[in-house]
């Protein structure tokens, strides 16, 4: 009975204080200069096909958060800005018809900024929720080249756009934990020998 209890505690210790096998931060930035000066009456698409400092997110890593930021965004009034997640796209732009409507519709709509304060510079930040993270995970698992649809219905300018993904790996024991686990097993073996001698 004591052996089983000690062994169970040792296993719980290993997994309770486990670290992460691998984790990463992957950042994508568009190369299309049109996304820094987005004219009204146009829509824009951005394919996420290149990561800064990384070729691809490894299969064993899971996406735990994702953020898209328009840095130093400035706009005039009145204004609308639509952001959609697209399951197929390329880089480029086209004419928004009809004007003042979302060219990409409601499917994949992430956010709709409306009547932002005029002539004010700020970062526009969009954090993905759990459902949207699941969609991103599915795209990666299926090898789908996803991207974003951006439809501004006034003139927006910014100093750059950044899409950042944070990942985490499967839990694995840390070296210190393994030492503790090994010590526990040695102690368990010693208890077993002492009990055998008593008998």
XYZ file of N, CA and C in Angstrom:
597
model
N 0.831 -1.207 0.000
C 0.000 0.000 0.000
C 0.865 1.257 0.000
N 1.930 1.237 0.867
C 2.802 2.395 0.936
C 3.542 2.601 -0.376
N 3.958 1.479 -1.016
C 4.670 1.575 -2.293
C 3.801 2.276 -3.333
N 2.552 1.883 -3.409
C 1.645 2.451 -4.398
C 1.431 3.940 -4.158
N 1.316 4.320 -2.860
C 1.101 5.724 -2.522
C 2.308 6.571 -2.907
N 3.498 6.084 -2.558
C 4.724 6.823 -2.877
C 4.885 6.955 -4.386
N 4.629 5.872 -5.113
C 4.760 5.897 -6.561
C 3.778 6.892 -7.186
N 2.534 6.902 -6.680
C 1.530 7.819 -7.208
C 1.939 9.268 -6.952
N 2.471 9.551 -5.755
C 2.911 10.904 -5.441
C 4.062 11.331 -6.343
N 4.962 10.403 -6.640
C 6.095 10.714 -7.509
C 5.634 11.054 -8.917
N 4.681 10.271 -9.431
C 4.157 10.533 -10.773
C 3.441 11.872 -10.816
N 2.641 12.184 -9.767
C 1.947 13.467 -9.711
C 2.932 14.617 -9.677
N 4.049 14.428 -8.970
C 5.076 15.456 -8.881
C 5.674 15.732 -10.254
N 5.945 14.653 -10.986
C 6.542 14.810 -12.317
C 5.651 15.640 -13.222
N 4.357 15.292 -13.281
C 3.469 15.982 -14.206
C 2.943 17.297 -13.651
N 2.966 17.439 -12.327
C 2.472 18.673 -11.718
C 3.408 19.846 -11.914
N 4.701 19.587 -11.974
C 5.668 20.671 -12.136
C 6.403 20.538 -13.453
N 5.722 19.949 -14.419
C 6.332 19.773 -15.731
C 6.486 21.107 -16.449
N 7.487 21.185 -17.297
C 7.695 22.369 -18.117
C 7.089 22.159 -19.482
N 7.465 22.993 -20.413
C 6.968 22.889 -21.778
C 8.080 22.417 -22.693
N 7.750 21.476 -23.558
C 8.730 20.926 -24.487
C 9.274 22.022 -25.388
N 8.401 22.835 -25.915
C 8.829 23.918 -26.776
C 7.730 24.957 -26.839
N 8.120 26.164 -27.053
C 7.164 27.252 -27.191
C 7.785 28.269 -28.123
N 6.951 29.020 -28.783
C 7.504 29.979 -29.725
C 6.627 31.193 -29.919
N 7.239 32.218 -30.487
C 6.534 33.425 -30.885
C 6.812 33.607 -32.368
N 5.761 33.631 -33.168
C 5.892 33.719 -34.619
C 5.211 35.002 -35.087
N 5.939 35.804 -35.836
C 5.450 37.107 -36.258
C 5.453 37.221 -37.779
N 4.359 37.722 -38.320
C 4.260 37.967 -39.755
C 3.975 39.447 -39.978
N 4.596 40.007 -41.018
C 4.373 41.401 -41.380
C 4.222 41.501 -42.889
N 3.266 42.282 -43.360
C 3.044 42.360 -44.808
C 4.157 43.127 -45.512
N 4.409 42.749 -46.751
C 5.384 43.470 -47.560
C 4.707 44.468 -48.494
N 3.381 44.403 -48.592
C 2.626 45.284 -49.477
C 2.530 46.689 -48.860
N 3.168 47.700 -49.464
C 3.117 49.054 -48.889
C 1.723 49.657 -48.885
N 0.805 49.102 -49.700
C -0.569 49.618 -49.714
C -1.248 49.478 -48.358
N -0.806 48.504 -47.555
C -1.435 48.299 -46.249
C -1.013 49.355 -45.230
N -0.073 50.232 -45.599
C 0.292 51.322 -44.706
C -0.437 52.617 -45.054
N -1.002 52.673 -46.221
C -1.806 53.824 -46.613
C -3.035 53.294 -47.343
N -4.052 52.985 -46.566
C -5.229 52.306 -47.098
C -6.273 53.319 -47.537
N -6.396 53.462 -48.835
C -7.336 54.433 -49.368
C -8.771 53.968 -49.261
N -9.676 54.919 -49.087
C -11.096 54.553 -49.056
C -11.528 54.151 -50.461
N -12.541 53.320 -50.523
C -13.010 52.820 -51.809
C -12.223 51.629 -52.313
N -11.314 51.105 -51.481
C -10.556 49.907 -51.841
C -10.646 48.877 -50.725
N -10.371 47.620 -51.062
C -10.222 46.576 -50.041
C -8.863 45.914 -50.263
N -8.360 45.249 -49.222
C -7.010 44.699 -49.256
C -7.018 43.265 -48.741
N -6.136 42.441 -49.281
C -5.963 41.079 -48.779
C -4.492 40.857 -48.460
N -4.264 40.063 -47.420
C -2.904 39.778 -46.951
C -2.802 38.291 -46.637
N -1.999 37.571 -47.409
C -1.789 36.147 -47.185
C -0.668 35.941 -46.174
N -0.919 35.087 -45.185
C 0.092 34.797 -44.169
C 0.908 33.603 -44.656
N 1.996 33.909 -45.360
C 2.812 32.825 -45.908
C 4.274 32.907 -45.483
N 4.665 33.978 -44.816
C 6.042 34.098 -44.355
C 6.058 34.609 -42.922
N 6.919 33.988 -42.117
C 7.073 34.395 -40.719
C 8.450 34.988 -40.528
N 8.535 36.026 -39.728
C 9.811 36.643 -39.428
C 10.562 35.759 -38.444
N 11.732 35.249 -38.840
C 12.564 34.455 -37.946
C 12.142 33.014 -37.785
N 11.194 32.553 -38.580
C 10.755 31.152 -38.474
C 10.134 30.723 -39.788
N 10.386 29.485 -40.181
C 9.831 28.978 -41.434
C 8.363 28.580 -41.280
N 8.052 27.916 -40.193
C 6.679 27.454 -39.986
C 6.511 27.073 -38.523
N 5.266 27.009 -38.095
C 4.988 26.574 -36.727
C 5.068 25.052 -36.698
N 5.917 24.473 -35.835
C 6.042 23.010 -35.783
C 4.719 22.336 -35.416
N 4.526 21.132 -35.950
C 3.284 20.386 -35.727
C 3.006 20.130 -34.248
N 4.087 19.929 -33.451
C 3.879 19.568 -32.041
C 3.503 20.764 -31.170
N 3.524 21.963 -31.733
C 3.170 23.150 -30.960
C 1.705 23.528 -31.185
N 1.090 24.025 -30.118
C -0.312 24.422 -30.151
C -0.413 25.934 -30.008
N -1.274 26.554 -30.798
C -1.471 27.996 -30.714
C -2.257 28.327 -29.446
N -1.691 29.204 -28.616
C -2.360 29.580 -27.370
C -2.856 31.028 -27.392
N -2.315 31.852 -28.281
C -2.835 33.213 -28.436
C -2.413 33.766 -29.789
N -3.169 34.729 -30.275
C -2.854 35.377 -31.547
C -3.371 36.812 -31.491
N -2.576 37.717 -32.042
C -2.901 39.138 -32.004
C -2.568 39.784 -33.343
N -3.440 40.655 -33.808
C -3.141 41.463 -34.981
C -3.165 42.924 -34.565
N -2.113 43.664 -34.937
C -1.995 45.072 -34.543
C -1.753 45.943 -35.764
N -2.551 47.006 -35.897
C -2.264 48.098 -36.820
C -1.544 49.163 -35.990
N -0.262 49.361 -36.256
C 0.527 50.292 -35.439
C 0.316 51.738 -35.895
N 0.129 52.618 -34.903
C 0.011 54.058 -35.170
C -1.051 54.358 -36.236
N -2.199 53.780 -36.048
C -3.290 53.966 -37.017
C -3.885 55.369 -36.870
N -4.122 55.975 -38.033
C -4.713 57.316 -38.080
C -5.813 57.302 -39.129
N -6.885 58.033 -38.882
C -8.002 58.039 -39.833
C -8.725 59.374 -39.800
N -9.494 59.630 -40.857
C -10.368 60.798 -40.837
C -11.820 60.347 -40.647
N -12.745 61.269 -40.637
C -14.133 60.971 -40.276
C -15.047 61.245 -41.459
N -16.132 60.469 -41.669
C -16.563 59.272 -40.931
C -15.727 58.067 -41.341
N -15.771 56.989 -40.550
C -14.897 55.863 -40.849
C -15.499 54.528 -40.446
N -15.111 53.511 -41.189
C -15.437 52.108 -40.909
C -14.184 51.306 -41.252
N -13.898 50.274 -40.496
C -12.795 49.379 -40.828
C -13.215 47.953 -40.486
N -13.207 47.095 -41.511
C -13.609 45.695 -41.344
C -12.368 44.807 -41.432
N -12.321 43.810 -40.554
C -11.229 42.836 -40.556
C -11.828 41.434 -40.622
N -11.480 40.678 -41.663
C -11.992 39.316 -41.845
C -10.848 38.315 -41.879
N -11.110 37.113 -41.367
C -10.183 35.987 -41.488
C -10.617 35.175 -42.706
N -9.698 34.992 -43.657
C -10.019 34.309 -44.906
C -9.289 32.974 -44.979
N -9.983 31.937 -45.470
C -9.349 30.621 -45.564
C -8.635 30.420 -46.895
N -8.667 31.404 -47.747
C -7.868 31.380 -48.974
C -7.716 32.817 -49.461
N -6.499 33.205 -49.796
C -6.282 34.578 -50.235
C -4.900 34.716 -50.849
N -4.646 35.872 -51.426
C -3.318 36.273 -51.887
C -3.123 37.722 -51.473
N -1.914 38.232 -51.619
C -1.691 39.646 -51.354
C -2.279 40.471 -52.493
N -2.850 41.609 -52.160
C -3.333 42.472 -53.218
C -4.437 43.400 -52.762
N -4.996 44.128 -53.707
C -6.092 45.040 -53.405
C -7.042 45.115 -54.593
N -8.253 45.586 -54.304
C -9.254 45.751 -55.344
C -10.172 46.900 -54.979
N -11.107 47.202 -55.829
C -12.039 48.295 -55.560
C -13.235 47.791 -54.769
N -13.574 48.540 -53.735
C -14.665 48.181 -52.828
C -16.001 48.574 -53.468
N -16.798 47.570 -53.820
C -18.113 47.854 -54.401
C -19.175 47.012 -53.698
N -20.234 47.555 -53.164
C -20.473 48.997 -53.091
C -19.635 49.654 -51.996
N -19.366 50.909 -52.162
C -18.584 51.663 -51.184
C -19.340 51.729 -49.852
N -18.603 51.756 -48.770
C -19.115 51.778 -47.382
C -19.783 50.473 -46.974
N -19.477 49.373 -47.645
C -19.937 48.049 -47.201
C -18.722 47.139 -47.118
N -18.833 46.063 -46.331
C -17.715 45.141 -46.188
C -17.625 44.234 -47.408
N -16.572 44.360 -48.177
C -16.382 43.574 -49.398
C -16.374 42.078 -49.109
N -15.963 41.683 -47.896
C -15.794 40.266 -47.557
C -17.014 39.663 -46.862
N -18.017 40.481 -46.566
C -19.239 39.975 -45.964
C -19.045 39.591 -44.497
N -20.008 38.825 -43.971
C -19.989 38.449 -42.558
C -19.163 37.201 -42.293
N -18.898 36.394 -43.319
C -18.152 35.157 -43.100
C -16.705 35.478 -42.737
N -16.291 34.965 -41.602
C -14.926 35.209 -41.144
C -14.694 36.583 -40.564
N -15.780 37.355 -40.339
C -15.622 38.703 -39.791
C -15.065 38.629 -38.369
N -13.915 39.235 -38.163
C -13.293 39.264 -36.844
C -13.704 40.514 -36.065
N -13.657 41.656 -36.754
C -13.989 42.896 -36.050
C -14.436 43.966 -37.039
N -15.256 44.880 -36.512
C -15.728 46.029 -37.275
C -15.531 47.261 -36.395
N -14.516 48.042 -36.721
C -14.310 49.302 -36.018
C -15.183 50.355 -36.681
N -15.881 51.141 -35.863
C -16.871 52.094 -36.393
C -16.717 53.427 -35.673
N -16.653 54.509 -36.452
C -16.568 55.863 -35.903
C -15.446 56.013 -34.866
N -14.256 55.591 -35.259
C -13.091 55.820 -34.408
C -12.844 57.327 -34.307
N -12.315 57.797 -33.178
C -12.022 59.237 -33.063
C -11.141 59.702 -34.222
N -11.503 60.804 -34.811
C -10.791 61.301 -35.992
C -9.503 62.012 -35.618
N -8.534 61.907 -36.528
C -7.266 62.629 -36.409
C -6.536 62.301 -35.107
N -6.677 61.059 -34.665
C -5.987 60.572 -33.459
C -5.158 59.356 -33.856
N -3.905 59.323 -33.433
C -3.036 58.180 -33.728
C -3.081 57.209 -32.572
N -3.334 55.935 -32.884
C -3.371 54.902 -31.839
C -3.102 53.542 -32.472
N -2.758 52.546 -31.628
C -2.649 51.167 -32.101
C -4.044 50.544 -32.077
N -4.420 49.912 -33.175
C -5.652 49.126 -33.190
C -5.252 47.667 -32.983
N -5.712 47.073 -31.900
C -5.292 45.726 -31.506
C -6.488 44.791 -31.537
N -6.298 43.631 -32.190
C -7.347 42.607 -32.175
C -6.771 41.315 -31.604
N -7.386 40.830 -30.506
C -6.988 39.574 -29.860
C -7.959 38.469 -30.281
N -7.426 37.353 -30.752
C -8.262 36.239 -31.184
C -8.863 35.526 -29.974
N -10.158 35.151 -30.087
C -10.792 34.398 -29.008
C -10.565 32.896 -29.218
N -11.094 32.087 -28.303
C -10.831 30.637 -28.323
C -11.333 29.983 -29.610
N -12.495 30.396 -30.088
C -13.046 29.824 -31.324
C -12.152 30.158 -32.514
N -11.705 31.392 -32.579
C -10.847 31.830 -33.686
C -9.473 31.165 -33.632
N -8.963 30.939 -32.416
C -7.701 30.205 -32.284
C -7.857 28.782 -32.814
N -9.024 28.182 -32.550
C -9.300 26.841 -33.077
C -9.318 26.831 -34.594
N -9.846 27.897 -35.190
C -9.846 27.997 -36.650
C -8.422 28.091 -37.183
N -7.590 28.917 -36.546
C -6.188 29.034 -36.963
C -5.486 27.690 -36.866
N -5.727 26.981 -35.752
C -5.113 25.662 -35.545
C -5.512 24.715 -36.672
N -6.792 24.768 -37.055
C -7.271 23.920 -38.137
C -6.614 24.254 -39.465
N -6.415 25.543 -39.726
C -5.747 25.951 -40.964
C -4.327 25.408 -41.015
N -3.606 25.536 -39.898
C -2.231 25.030 -39.865
C -2.194 23.521 -40.053
N -3.079 22.817 -39.356
C -3.090 21.355 -39.429
C -3.401 20.879 -40.844
N -4.236 21.632 -41.558
C -4.632 21.244 -42.914
C -3.729 21.822 -43.998
N -2.780 22.658 -43.592
C -1.897 23.283 -44.572
C -2.578 24.347 -45.412
N -3.638 24.969 -44.868
C -4.373 25.983 -45.611
C -3.652 27.327 -45.519
N -3.437 27.971 -46.646
C -2.799 29.288 -46.691
C -3.868 30.344 -46.419
N -4.039 30.685 -45.162
C -5.073 31.638 -44.777
C -4.530 33.066 -44.845
N -5.394 34.003 -44.585
C -4.961 35.396 -44.581
C -6.055 36.293 -44.046
N -5.901 37.584 -44.287
C -6.838 38.574 -43.776
C -7.418 39.401 -44.916
N -8.686 39.755 -44.754
C -9.327 40.729 -45.622
C -9.514 42.008 -44.827
N -9.095 43.128 -45.380
C -9.159 44.412 -44.683
C -9.888 45.401 -45.588
N -10.991 45.930 -45.092
C -11.794 46.848 -45.901
C -11.982 48.161 -45.142
N -11.220 49.199 -45.505
C -11.378 50.500 -44.864
C -12.357 51.362 -45.653
N -13.304 51.966 -44.971
C -14.238 52.859 -45.641
C -13.975 54.306 -45.237
N -12.715 54.647 -45.238
C -12.201 56.009 -45.216
C -10.696 55.862 -45.376
N -9.948 56.920 -45.333
C -8.500 56.809 -45.522
C -7.824 56.533 -44.184
N -7.204 55.348 -44.073
C -6.444 54.970 -42.882
C -4.966 54.905 -43.239
N -4.115 55.372 -42.332
C -2.667 55.180 -42.494
C -2.122 54.562 -41.214
N -0.997 53.876 -41.317
C -0.367 53.267 -40.148
C 1.127 53.122 -40.405
N 1.865 52.761 -39.361
C 3.313 52.586 -39.494
C 3.694 51.123 -39.680
N 2.701 50.254 -39.819
C 2.973 48.833 -40.026
C 1.888 47.975 -39.411
N 1.792 46.741 -39.897
C 0.807 45.777 -39.394
C 1.576 44.531 -38.945
N 1.205 43.992 -37.790
C 1.892 42.812 -37.255
C 0.877 41.771 -36.807
N 1.095 40.535 -37.250
C 0.294 39.399 -36.786
C 1.232 38.489 -36.000
N 0.911 38.272 -34.714
C 1.774 37.498 -33.820
C 1.024 36.310 -33.237
N 1.658 35.145 -33.288
C 1.099 33.916 -32.721
C 2.032 33.402 -31.633
N 1.473 33.098 -30.470
C 2.229 32.455 -29.387
C 1.819 30.981 -29.336
N 2.802 30.105 -29.197
C 2.514 28.673 -29.134
C 3.087 28.059 -27.866
N 2.611 26.872 -27.553
C 3.129 26.084 -26.435
C 3.220 24.640 -26.884
N 4.192 23.910 -26.316
C 4.353 22.502 -26.652
C 3.715 21.606 -25.608
N 3.837 20.301 -25.833
C 3.297 19.317 -24.887
C 4.117 19.332 -23.607
N 3.490 19.106 -22.428
C 4.234 19.107 -21.172
C 5.242 17.961 -21.121
N 6.458 18.270 -20.686
C 7.477 17.248 -20.453
C 8.159 17.550 -19.139
N 8.697 16.517 -18.451
C 9.367 16.755 -17.172
C 10.616 17.599 -17.348
N 10.815 18.524 -16.413
C 12.044 19.303 -16.387
C 13.154 18.456 -15.757
N 14.430 18.787 -16.011
C 15.538 18.004 -15.434
C 15.459 17.898 -13.915
N 15.157 19.001 -13.232
C 15.078 18.957 -11.764
C 13.976 18.013 -11.304
N 12.885 17.994 -12.039
C 11.776 17.101 -11.700
C 12.193 15.650 -11.862
N 12.930 15.358 -12.914
C 13.385 13.995 -13.144
C 14.319 13.530 -12.029
N 15.160 14.445 -11.526
C 16.048 14.090 -10.409
C 15.219 13.742 -9.175
N 14.201 14.565 -8.892
C 13.322 14.280 -7.752
C 12.603 12.955 -7.932
N 12.150 12.706 -9.153
C 11.451 11.460 -9.441
C 12.368 10.264 -9.226
N 13.617 10.380 -9.708
C 14.594 9.299 -9.522
C 14.895 9.065 -8.050
N 15.019 10.162 -7.282
C 15.277 10.034 -5.841
C 14.125 9.323 -5.150
N 12.902 9.669 -5.579
C 11.733 9.014 -4.985
C 11.724 7.523 -5.253
N 12.091 7.129 -6.464
C 12.133 5.702 -6.802
C 13.208 4.972 -6.008
N 14.382 5.640 -5.831
C 15.445 5.028 -5.019
C 14.983 4.844 -3.575
N 14.309 5.875 -3.055
C 13.784 5.774 -1.684
C 12.775 4.655 -1.567
N 11.929 4.505 -2.563
C 10.938 3.437 -2.575
C 11.602 2.068 -2.569
N 12.679 1.955 -3.350
C 13.409 0.680 -3.386
C 14.027 0.377 -2.027
N 14.560 1.427 -1.351
C 15.155 1.230 -0.026
C 14.134 0.765 0.999
N 12.941 1.340 0.956
C 11.870 0.926 1.875
C 11.524 -0.536 1.641
N 11.458 -0.921 0.371
C 11.140 -2.306 0.043
C 12.168 -3.277 0.572
N 13.490 -2.905 0.522
C 14.551 -3.795 1.023
C 14.456 -3.938 2.528
N 14.204 -2.807 3.232
C 14.115 -2.868 4.682
C 12.961 -3.755 5.141
N 11.832 -3.657 4.457
C 10.693 -4.479 4.832
C 10.976 -5.944 4.561
N 11.730 -6.225 3.497
C 12.079 -7.610 3.172
C 12.979 -8.199 4.243
N 13.945 -7.395 4.808
C 14.859 -7.862 5.845
C 14.112 -8.178 7.128
N 13.100 -7.332 7.446
C 12.339 -7.561 8.664
C 11.594 -8.878 8.635
N 11.189 -9.284 7.454
C 10.440 -10.537 7.335
C 11.444 -11.658 7.340
